[in-house]
Each structure stands twice: as structure tokens, then as C-alpha cells.
Amino acid sequence: MHETLSNLPLLSGLPAQVLVVLAMVSAGGIILGCIAVGGMFFIWSERKVAGYIQSRYGPMYVGGWHGVLQSLADGVKLLLKEDIWPEKADKPLWRMAPLLVFLGAFLSFVVLPFGPNFVGANLDIGLFYVMATSSLVVMGVISAGWGSNNKWALYGALRGAAQVISYEIPLGLALLPVVMSTGSLNLGTIIQAQAGWIHNWHLLNPLFFVSFWIYVISSLAEVNRVPFDLPETESELVSGYHTEYTGMKFAFFFLGEYADMFVVSAIGVTVFLGGWYSGIPALDVPALFPLIFILKSFFLVFVQIWLRWTLPRLRVDQLMYVCWKVFIPIALANLLLYGVIRTVLS
Amino acid sequence: MISGLIWFLFAGVSVGSAVVVATSKNVVHCGFGLLFTLLGVCAMYAFLGADFLMATQVIVYVGGILVLVLFAVMMTHRIESNRLRDELVQPVAALGAAALVFGLSMLMITRTAWDEKVPGEALPTTSSFGRAFLTDYLFPFEFASVLLLVAMMGAALITREKKEEEDQ
């Protein structure tokens, strides 16, 4: 990034330190732009898919063709909306919450590998780093719930935090066999282990296949999607931890949520679905890598949307039962089995 | 120069929020102050090229311990009316304890022969961590694991016994 900028004729006269700052700011700007555009696209597609599943059209007017610019119009509306806050809110925490939620999603985007040379920061601990950034989202949710000074918000926040920290365990355990197999936490290395024909994808290894389903279901809980959307159950908690938020603050929660959906899908694609490889060696040209990666991730996001409009919601006790008594034992047994097989075979 | 400025920014964040943790009278604000202190320390690790330690810091302290602390605080009845009192004895005792810890850690820092390296590119540290845990430090590593497992089982046992008493 820094080198690209210093090669531009317009900027070549600037001192190196200014260029470093410029490179940092523009890298951040690019990620922010991706999240905003991607988030708006996902919100539009969520409404269209919901409409299709419920035999109606969804947004049709704004932007001409099938209401494609509906999210942009909504964004402008949210920008212009009056910023209302509860009088007895804990102001610092209440203001900080949307930023923390958004920051968690933003930081994860930095390591997503769209192509071999098309990644914000090629960290050696990529997978571990993504697990770490999701902790910030939990803090944002707690901060929103407490700061709002509202019972619904607090209940939603407590549920959200309990759910996310519980499901982080099966999520991590499901990813571990793949890490053992590739011997690396670097997302690029994990993808390169799946090069070639489609049978090299980790999904098609029987033990990783089990891991994949545990990962997908746990990631639904991580991003508070149906059937695990207990933190924002509209029939009992109004809308949970973001009940009191309006305008741009609400928009940050909303964008953060959709960005998180993309992040968990992209990690699923990276670890199990061959990342930027298409599964057919003839199609694997570097120019197509980002496209393939994004299309696969969009497909997993679509699955999340599809499930949301299909499944009913679990109860709180069922949610915890599934996590602690079903997923964690299966994931642990799977990990142990993989370790044993690997040791025996080597 | 710029990385120096950013270093001071993060150092300022950790120290500033640590002051909030120590002085704020609202327990929840203390908790969130601790969040920024931990994140600042995490940035320090990043500057030292300790990438694995950085992520572990966030997962263990922010994602685990801090969330549990805030949970406990929020589930306490009427937490906001019970503001922490600053009596005369408490600040003196706290200052004494802080001075003692500071003195001891300074003593340790100055007496240790550090293996000095120029901070540069973040080198992969994960594999060397793994190797060290499973060879040279196998016993402490396993010991800590068993200790944590026992603590976990103990916690589960305590909550279960209470539940049975309630049922009777």
C-alpha cells in the first residue's frame, strides 16, 4: 500500500512519513467503504429474500430495478434522523457501544484473504486474531445493554454476551482440526492447502465435514442470527440491546451485524470451502481469486438469510443445551479422533 | 517517528484508562476502563512483535475475564446505588500496595539480564510457543491445565449441590 502510493506521480514529492500516514488512512478508508457497500447490499438482499420466501416483492421502487438503492435511501434517512437518547442513560457507555460493535467487525476485515496478494494484513495468527476481535463485539453489546438503562436492553445484552462467549468454544474447537492439519493459523496458508481439484477442500474430509457443520451453526449464534437471535427477540425484548438507539448509532449496529455475517462466512469459506480456489484448476487464475472468494462468502451469507426466514427461534435453555451438551462434546471427540488418526498415520 | 507517536497514543490510552479504573466511583465504568487498559497493553505487545500474546490477551482477558467481571457486576442487586466509598484509609493502603508492587517490579526489571532485540517485523511466534510448551515447559503446562480442569469441575460441583438443596 505504502509502496503503491509512493509510486503515484502526484504524491512522489511528499516525505515518507506523510505517505505512511496516508497509506494507513486510505487502507482504513477502503475497508470502511467495503463494509458500508457490502452491508447495504446484504440488507437489500435480506429484504428481497425475505420477500421471496413470504411470497411478496420486498422493496421495489427506489433505484429503478427491484429497489436496488433502497438501502442507500435508508442510509440517508438514518443520517438525517434526530439523535435521541434516554435521559437516564449512562452516556459514555451508551455512546461507545455502537463503535465497539463496529470496531470488532472492522478489525476482522483487515485479515480476510481475498487473494494471495489481496489481503489487508497477512498475519501469521490470522485465524486466532479473528477469534480475538469477536470479543470486542461482546463488550459492545454489554456496553449498549447497560448504558441504555432499559430492562429489555439489559436482558438482551446479558443473553447476547452469554451466548457469544459460550458458542466461541465449539467454534474454536471446530476450527482446530483444520489448524492441526495445515499446521498454521495463517489464513492464506490454510487456503493454499486446499489448492487443486475440489476434493482437496477441507469440507470433503469426513472429520472436517463434521467440524464444518458445527462451525456454521455456532457462527449463527456468534452473529445473533435466527435460530439464535435471542438477544433481539422482538416478541419479548422489543429489539434487545439496541432498543434505545436511533439514527446513525443504530446504523452502526446494523452495519456491524451484517459485516460480522460476512466475516464468519468468509472464515468458513477460508477454512473449509477452499478460499479463493474454484475447485477446478483451469479456472484458478489470480484475476478471478477475489471474485471466487466473494461469491462463495455471499453464498454462505445467503444461507444465513435463508435460515432466518425459515426457522423458528430456540428457547434460552435449549440454546445453552445445544452448545454445552451437544456441540462441545462432538467437537472435542472430533478433535481427539483427528489427533489419534493423524498420529497413527504418521 | 510516526510509530513512536502511535506508541505514545496507545501508552496514553492504557495509562489514562487505568487512572479511570482506579478513580471512578461507578463499578461498571471501572470495568470498561479496564477494557481500554487491556487493549492498550495489547497494542504494546503488537509493538514488541508478540503477535500470539496480543491475540491471547484479548481472548482471555477481554473475551473471558472482563465479560465475567461485568456479568457479576450487572447481576448484583442495585449496583449503582452502592457506590464505592473513598475513605481515608483506603487510598493510603492502595497507594502503599501500589508503591510496593511498583518497587518490586522495577527491581525485577532492572536486575534481569534481558535478551534485547530490535523491534521490527512481527515474526511468527506461535510455533516456538507450541514447541516450548510441549518440550521444555511440558510439566508446568500440563500442571496448569490440570489445575484449571479441577477448578472447572469444582465450580460445576458447587453449583450442582446448591441446585439439589433447592429441589429438596
PDB file of C-alpha atoms in Angstrom, chain A residues 89-277:
ATOM      1  CA  ALA A  89     -28.687   6.566  30.017  1.00  0.00           C
ATOM      2  CA  ASP A  90     -25.095   6.045  31.099  1.00  0.00           C
ATOM      3  CA  LYS A  91     -23.830   8.418  28.392  1.00  0.00           C
ATOM      4  CA  PRO A  92     -20.178   7.362  27.925  1.00  0.00           C
ATOM      5  CA  LEU A  93     -21.056   3.665  27.713  1.00  0.00           C
ATOM      6  CA  TRP A  94     -24.117   4.354  25.597  1.00  0.00           C
ATOM      7  CA  ARG A  95     -22.113   6.345  23.048  1.00  0.00           C
ATOM      8  CA  MET A  96     -19.230   3.866  22.994  1.00  0.00           C
ATOM      9  CA  ALA A  97     -21.339   0.738  22.315  1.00  0.00           C
ATOM     10  CA  PRO A  98     -22.041   1.109  18.554  1.00  0.00           C
ATOM     11  CA  LEU A  99     -18.389   1.974  17.975  1.00  0.00           C
ATOM     12  CA  LEU A 100     -17.157  -1.136  19.824  1.00  0.00           C
ATOM     13  CA  VAL A 101     -19.523  -3.394  17.873  1.00  0.00           C
ATOM     14  CA  PHE A 102     -18.422  -1.841  14.600  1.00  0.00           C
ATOM     15  CA  LEU A 103     -14.743  -1.915  15.570  1.00  0.00           C
ATOM     16  CA  GLY A 104     -14.929  -5.686  16.120  1.00  0.00           C
ATOM     17  CA  ALA A 105     -16.198  -6.216  12.575  1.00  0.00           C
ATOM     18  CA  PHE A 106     -13.786  -3.668  11.101  1.00  0.00           C
ATOM     19  CA  LEU A 107     -10.725  -5.274  12.692  1.00  0.00           C
ATOM     20  CA  SER A 108     -11.708  -8.718  11.380  1.00  0.00           C
ATOM     21  CA  PHE A 109     -11.907  -7.371   7.813  1.00  0.00           C
ATOM     22  CA  VAL A 110      -8.211  -6.492   7.948  1.00  0.00           C
ATOM     23  CA  VAL A 111      -7.095 -10.134   7.723  1.00  0.00           C
ATOM     24  CA  LEU A 112      -9.678 -11.547   5.282  1.00  0.00           C
ATOM     25  CA  PRO A 113      -7.745 -13.128   2.369  1.00  0.00           C
ATOM     26  CA  PHE A 114      -9.488 -12.146  -0.875  1.00  0.00           C
ATOM     27  CA  GLY A 115      -6.491 -13.330  -2.876  1.00  0.00           C
ATOM     28  CA  PRO A 116      -2.847 -14.318  -2.361  1.00  0.00           C
ATOM     29  CA  ASN A 117      -1.748 -10.666  -2.524  1.00  0.00           C
ATOM     30  CA  PHE A 118      -5.126  -9.128  -1.820  1.00  0.00           C
ATOM     31  CA  VAL A 119      -5.238  -9.065   1.964  1.00  0.00           C
ATOM     32  CA  GLY A 120      -5.100  -6.136   4.392  1.00  0.00           C
ATOM     33  CA  ALA A 121      -2.563  -7.687   6.776  1.00  0.00           C
ATOM     34  CA  ASN A 122      -1.209 -11.180   6.200  1.00  0.00           C
ATOM     35  CA  LEU A 123      -0.935 -12.043   9.888  1.00  0.00           C
ATOM     36  CA  ASP A 124       0.701 -15.274  10.951  1.00  0.00           C
ATOM     37  CA  ILE A 125      -2.041 -15.728  13.567  1.00  0.00           C
ATOM     38  CA  GLY A 126      -4.937 -14.739  11.267  1.00  0.00           C
ATOM     39  CA  LEU A 127      -7.492 -17.266  12.495  1.00  0.00           C
ATOM     40  CA  PHE A 128      -6.671 -16.649  16.154  1.00  0.00           C
ATOM     41  CA  TYR A 129      -6.859 -12.894  15.540  1.00  0.00           C
ATOM     42  CA  VAL A 130     -10.380 -13.158  14.107  1.00  0.00           C
ATOM     43  CA  MET A 131     -11.464 -15.105  17.208  1.00  0.00           C
ATOM     44  CA  ALA A 132      -9.998 -12.316  19.348  1.00  0.00           C
ATOM     45  CA  THR A 133     -11.741  -9.458  17.556  1.00  0.00           C
ATOM     46  CA  SER A 134     -15.130 -11.063  18.112  1.00  0.00           C
ATOM     47  CA  SER A 135     -14.595 -10.459  21.853  1.00  0.00           C
ATOM     48  CA  LEU A 136     -14.870  -6.730  21.208  1.00  0.00           C
ATOM     49  CA  VAL A 137     -18.375  -7.231  19.844  1.00  0.00           C
ATOM     50  CA  VAL A 138     -19.377  -8.831  23.169  1.00  0.00           C
ATOM     51  CA  MET A 139     -18.092  -5.781  25.041  1.00  0.00           C
ATOM     52  CA  GLY A 140     -20.070  -3.517  22.705  1.00  0.00           C
ATOM     53  CA  VAL A 141     -23.253  -5.475  23.327  1.00  0.00           C
ATOM     54  CA  ILE A 142     -22.776  -5.354  27.118  1.00  0.00           C
ATOM     55  CA  SER A 143     -21.976  -1.655  26.942  1.00  0.00           C
ATOM     56  CA  ALA A 144     -25.169  -0.986  24.939  1.00  0.00           C
ATOM     57  CA  GLY A 145     -27.320  -3.031  27.294  1.00  0.00           C
ATOM     58  CA  TRP A 146     -26.017  -1.373  30.427  1.00  0.00           C
ATOM     59  CA  GLY A 147     -25.732   2.134  29.017  1.00  0.00           C
ATOM     60  CA  SER A 148     -29.323   2.209  27.723  1.00  0.00           C
ATOM     61  CA  ASN A 149     -30.684   1.929  31.273  1.00  0.00           C
ATOM     62  CA  ASN A 150     -33.536  -0.183  29.952  1.00  0.00           C
ATOM     63  CA  LYS A 151     -34.608  -3.623  31.165  1.00  0.00           C
ATOM     64  CA  TRP A 152     -35.137  -5.047  27.691  1.00  0.00           C
ATOM     65  CA  ALA A 153     -31.748  -3.822  26.573  1.00  0.00           C
ATOM     66  CA  LEU A 154     -30.044  -5.289  29.652  1.00  0.00           C
ATOM     67  CA  TYR A 155     -31.734  -8.679  29.228  1.00  0.00           C
ATOM     68  CA  GLY A 156     -30.775  -8.674  25.563  1.00  0.00           C
ATOM     69  CA  ALA A 157     -27.179  -7.789  26.374  1.00  0.00           C
ATOM     70  CA  LEU A 158     -26.850 -10.493  29.042  1.00  0.00           C
ATOM     71  CA  ARG A 159     -28.301 -13.088  26.692  1.00  0.00           C
ATOM     72  CA  GLY A 160     -26.078 -11.896  23.872  1.00  0.00           C
ATOM     73  CA  ALA A 161     -22.905 -11.996  25.929  1.00  0.00           C
ATOM     74  CA  ALA A 162     -23.681 -15.414  27.438  1.00  0.00           C
ATOM     75  CA  GLN A 163     -24.487 -16.803  24.009  1.00  0.00           C
ATOM     76  CA  VAL A 164     -21.422 -15.422  22.251  1.00  0.00           C
ATOM     77  CA  ILE A 165     -18.905 -16.491  24.898  1.00  0.00           C
ATOM     78  CA  SER A 166     -20.487 -19.979  25.046  1.00  0.00           C
ATOM     79  CA  TYR A 167     -20.526 -20.543  21.288  1.00  0.00           C
ATOM     80  CA  GLU A 168     -16.967 -19.281  20.908  1.00  0.00           C
ATOM     81  CA  ILE A 169     -15.850 -22.630  22.396  1.00  0.00           C
ATOM     82  CA  PRO A 170     -17.407 -25.027  19.823  1.00  0.00           C
ATOM     83  CA  LEU A 171     -16.468 -22.514  17.123  1.00  0.00           C
ATOM     84  CA  GLY A 172     -12.812 -22.624  18.094  1.00  0.00           C
ATOM     85  CA  LEU A 173     -12.825 -26.395  18.645  1.00  0.00           C
ATOM     86  CA  ALA A 174     -14.347 -26.913  15.197  1.00  0.00           C
ATOM     87  CA  LEU A 175     -11.548 -24.923  13.568  1.00  0.00           C
ATOM     88  CA  LEU A 176      -8.762 -26.712  15.468  1.00  0.00           C
ATOM     89  CA  PRO A 177      -8.607 -29.987  13.445  1.00  0.00           C
ATOM     90  CA  VAL A 178      -8.026 -27.940  10.282  1.00  0.00           C
ATOM     91  CA  VAL A 179      -5.311 -25.940  12.036  1.00  0.00           C
ATOM     92  CA  MET A 180      -3.715 -29.233  13.111  1.00  0.00           C
ATOM     93  CA  SER A 181      -3.843 -30.472   9.540  1.00  0.00           C
ATOM     94  CA  THR A 182      -2.328 -27.369   7.897  1.00  0.00           C
ATOM     95  CA  GLY A 183      -0.015 -26.600  10.817  1.00  0.00           C
ATOM     96  CA  SER A 184      -0.693 -22.887  10.503  1.00  0.00           C
ATOM     97  CA  LEU A 185      -3.063 -20.206  11.730  1.00  0.00           C
ATOM     98  CA  ASN A 186      -2.339 -18.081   8.670  1.00  0.00           C
ATOM     99  CA  LEU A 187      -5.484 -17.819   6.556  1.00  0.00           C
ATOM    100  CA  GLY A 188      -3.515 -17.781   3.288  1.00  0.00           C
ATOM    101  CA  THR A 189      -1.635 -20.976   4.189  1.00  0.00           C
ATOM    102  CA  ILE A 190      -4.886 -22.711   5.131  1.00  0.00           C
ATOM    103  CA  ILE A 191      -6.314 -21.830   1.706  1.00  0.00           C
ATOM    104  CA  GLN A 192      -3.166 -22.949  -0.132  1.00  0.00           C
ATOM    105  CA  ALA A 193      -3.541 -26.382   1.487  1.00  0.00           C
ATOM    106  CA  GLN A 194      -6.801 -26.727  -0.479  1.00  0.00           C
ATOM    107  CA  ALA A 195      -5.443 -25.932  -3.954  1.00  0.00           C
ATOM    108  CA  GLY A 196      -6.266 -28.069  -6.982  1.00  0.00           C
ATOM    109  CA  TRP A 197      -9.400 -30.080  -7.609  1.00  0.00           C
ATOM    110  CA  ILE A 198     -12.493 -29.755  -5.424  1.00  0.00           C
ATOM    111  CA  HIS A 199     -11.740 -32.944  -3.449  1.00  0.00           C
ATOM    112  CA  ASN A 200      -8.880 -31.068  -1.763  1.00  0.00           C
ATOM    113  CA  TRP A 201     -11.339 -28.782   0.019  1.00  0.00           C
ATOM    114  CA  HIS A 202     -11.406 -29.414   3.738  1.00  0.00           C
ATOM    115  CA  LEU A 203     -15.176 -29.781   3.597  1.00  0.00           C
ATOM    116  CA  LEU A 204     -14.835 -33.132   1.822  1.00  0.00           C
ATOM    117  CA  ASN A 205     -12.670 -34.697   4.521  1.00  0.00           C
ATOM    118  CA  PRO A 206     -15.118 -36.717   6.727  1.00  0.00           C
ATOM    119  CA  LEU A 207     -13.872 -35.346  10.057  1.00  0.00           C
ATOM    120  CA  PHE A 208     -13.656 -31.773   8.800  1.00  0.00           C
ATOM    121  CA  PHE A 209     -17.174 -32.204   7.412  1.00  0.00           C
ATOM    122  CA  VAL A 210     -18.436 -32.607  10.998  1.00  0.00           C
ATOM    123  CA  SER A 211     -16.368 -29.567  12.008  1.00  0.00           C
ATOM    124  CA  PHE A 212     -17.876 -27.540   9.176  1.00  0.00           C
ATOM    125  CA  TRP A 213     -21.450 -28.030  10.381  1.00  0.00           C
ATOM    126  CA  ILE A 214     -20.502 -27.252  13.979  1.00  0.00           C
ATOM    127  CA  TYR A 215     -18.757 -24.129  12.690  1.00  0.00           C
ATOM    128  CA  VAL A 216     -21.688 -22.958  10.574  1.00  0.00           C
ATOM    129  CA  ILE A 217     -24.278 -23.477  13.317  1.00  0.00           C
ATOM    130  CA  SER A 218     -22.086 -21.908  16.020  1.00  0.00           C
ATOM    131  CA  SER A 219     -21.318 -18.947  13.783  1.00  0.00           C
ATOM    132  CA  LEU A 220     -25.057 -18.279  13.512  1.00  0.00           C
ATOM    133  CA  ALA A 221     -25.060 -17.933  17.299  1.00  0.00           C
ATOM    134  CA  GLU A 222     -21.940 -15.735  17.181  1.00  0.00           C
ATOM    135  CA  VAL A 223     -23.646 -13.195  14.946  1.00  0.00           C
ATOM    136  CA  ASN A 224     -27.031 -13.441  16.717  1.00  0.00           C
ATOM    137  CA  ARG A 225     -28.924 -14.776  13.712  1.00  0.00           C
ATOM    138  CA  VAL A 226     -32.053 -16.947  13.720  1.00  0.00           C
ATOM    139  CA  PRO A 227     -32.453 -19.557  15.215  1.00  0.00           C
ATOM    140  CA  PHE A 228     -30.162 -17.993  17.820  1.00  0.00           C
ATOM    141  CA  ASP A 229     -31.397 -14.383  17.766  1.00  0.00           C
ATOM    142  CA  LEU A 230     -32.379 -14.395  21.437  1.00  0.00           C
ATOM    143  CA  PRO A 231     -30.588 -11.098  22.220  1.00  0.00           C
ATOM    144  CA  GLU A 232     -33.019  -9.248  19.962  1.00  0.00           C
ATOM    145  CA  THR A 233     -36.234 -11.267  20.135  1.00  0.00           C
ATOM    146  CA  GLU A 234     -38.753  -8.656  19.031  1.00  0.00           C
ATOM    147  CA  SER A 235     -41.700 -10.516  20.601  1.00  0.00           C
ATOM    148  CA  GLU A 236     -40.278 -10.363  24.129  1.00  0.00           C
ATOM    149  CA  LEU A 237     -37.441  -7.804  24.242  1.00  0.00           C
ATOM    150  CA  VAL A 238     -38.639  -5.210  21.649  1.00  0.00           C
ATOM    151  CA  SER A 239     -35.262  -5.329  19.896  1.00  0.00           C
ATOM    152  CA  GLY A 240     -32.882  -6.221  22.692  1.00  0.00           C
ATOM    153  CA  TYR A 241     -29.701  -4.324  23.296  1.00  0.00           C
ATOM    154  CA  HIS A 242     -30.265  -1.749  20.551  1.00  0.00           C
ATOM    155  CA  THR A 243     -33.834  -0.872  21.568  1.00  0.00           C
ATOM    156  CA  GLU A 244     -32.910   2.690  22.550  1.00  0.00           C
ATOM    157  CA  TYR A 245     -30.740   3.551  19.557  1.00  0.00           C
ATOM    158  CA  THR A 246     -31.813   5.705  16.610  1.00  0.00           C
ATOM    159  CA  GLY A 247     -30.179   7.332  13.619  1.00  0.00           C
ATOM    160  CA  MET A 248     -26.507   6.789  12.935  1.00  0.00           C
ATOM    161  CA  LYS A 249     -25.882   4.894  16.180  1.00  0.00           C
ATOM    162  CA  PHE A 250     -28.444   2.309  15.130  1.00  0.00           C
ATOM    163  CA  ALA A 251     -26.939   2.259  11.641  1.00  0.00           C
ATOM    164  CA  PHE A 252     -23.563   1.330  13.135  1.00  0.00           C
ATOM    165  CA  PHE A 253     -25.106  -1.627  14.999  1.00  0.00           C
ATOM    166  CA  PHE A 254     -26.877  -2.711  11.840  1.00  0.00           C
ATOM    167  CA  LEU A 255     -23.816  -2.411   9.592  1.00  0.00           C
ATOM    168  CA  GLY A 256     -21.648  -4.115  12.202  1.00  0.00           C
ATOM    169  CA  GLU A 257     -24.068  -7.030  12.342  1.00  0.00           C
ATOM    170  CA  TYR A 258     -24.070  -7.519   8.569  1.00  0.00           C
ATOM    171  CA  ALA A 259     -20.298  -7.085   8.361  1.00  0.00           C
ATOM    172  CA  ASP A 260     -19.961  -9.789  11.038  1.00  0.00           C
ATOM    173  CA  MET A 261     -22.165 -12.096   8.963  1.00  0.00           C
ATOM    174  CA  PHE A 262     -19.769 -11.629   6.065  1.00  0.00           C
ATOM    175  CA  VAL A 263     -16.726 -12.190   8.295  1.00  0.00           C
ATOM    176  CA  VAL A 264     -17.945 -15.519   9.699  1.00  0.00           C
ATOM    177  CA  SER A 265     -18.923 -16.633   6.183  1.00  0.00           C
ATOM    178  CA  ALA A 266     -15.543 -15.621   4.792  1.00  0.00           C
ATOM    179  CA  ILE A 267     -13.751 -17.534   7.555  1.00  0.00           C
ATOM    180  CA  GLY A 268     -15.942 -20.568   6.812  1.00  0.00           C
ATOM    181  CA  VAL A 269     -15.007 -20.284   3.131  1.00  0.00           C
ATOM    182  CA  THR A 270     -11.322 -19.873   4.004  1.00  0.00           C
ATOM    183  CA  VAL A 271     -11.116 -22.817   6.348  1.00  0.00           C
ATOM    184  CA  PHE A 272     -13.496 -25.326   4.758  1.00  0.00           C
ATOM    185  CA  LEU A 273     -14.556 -24.282   1.259  1.00  0.00           C
ATOM    186  CA  GLY A 274     -11.239 -23.747  -0.475  1.00  0.00           C
ATOM    187  CA  GLY A 275     -10.996 -19.975  -0.061  1.00  0.00           C
ATOM    188  CA  TRP A 276     -10.085 -18.284  -3.315  1.00  0.00           C
ATOM    189  CA  TYR A 277      -9.772 -21.579  -5.271  1.00  0.00           C
TER     190      TYR A 277
END
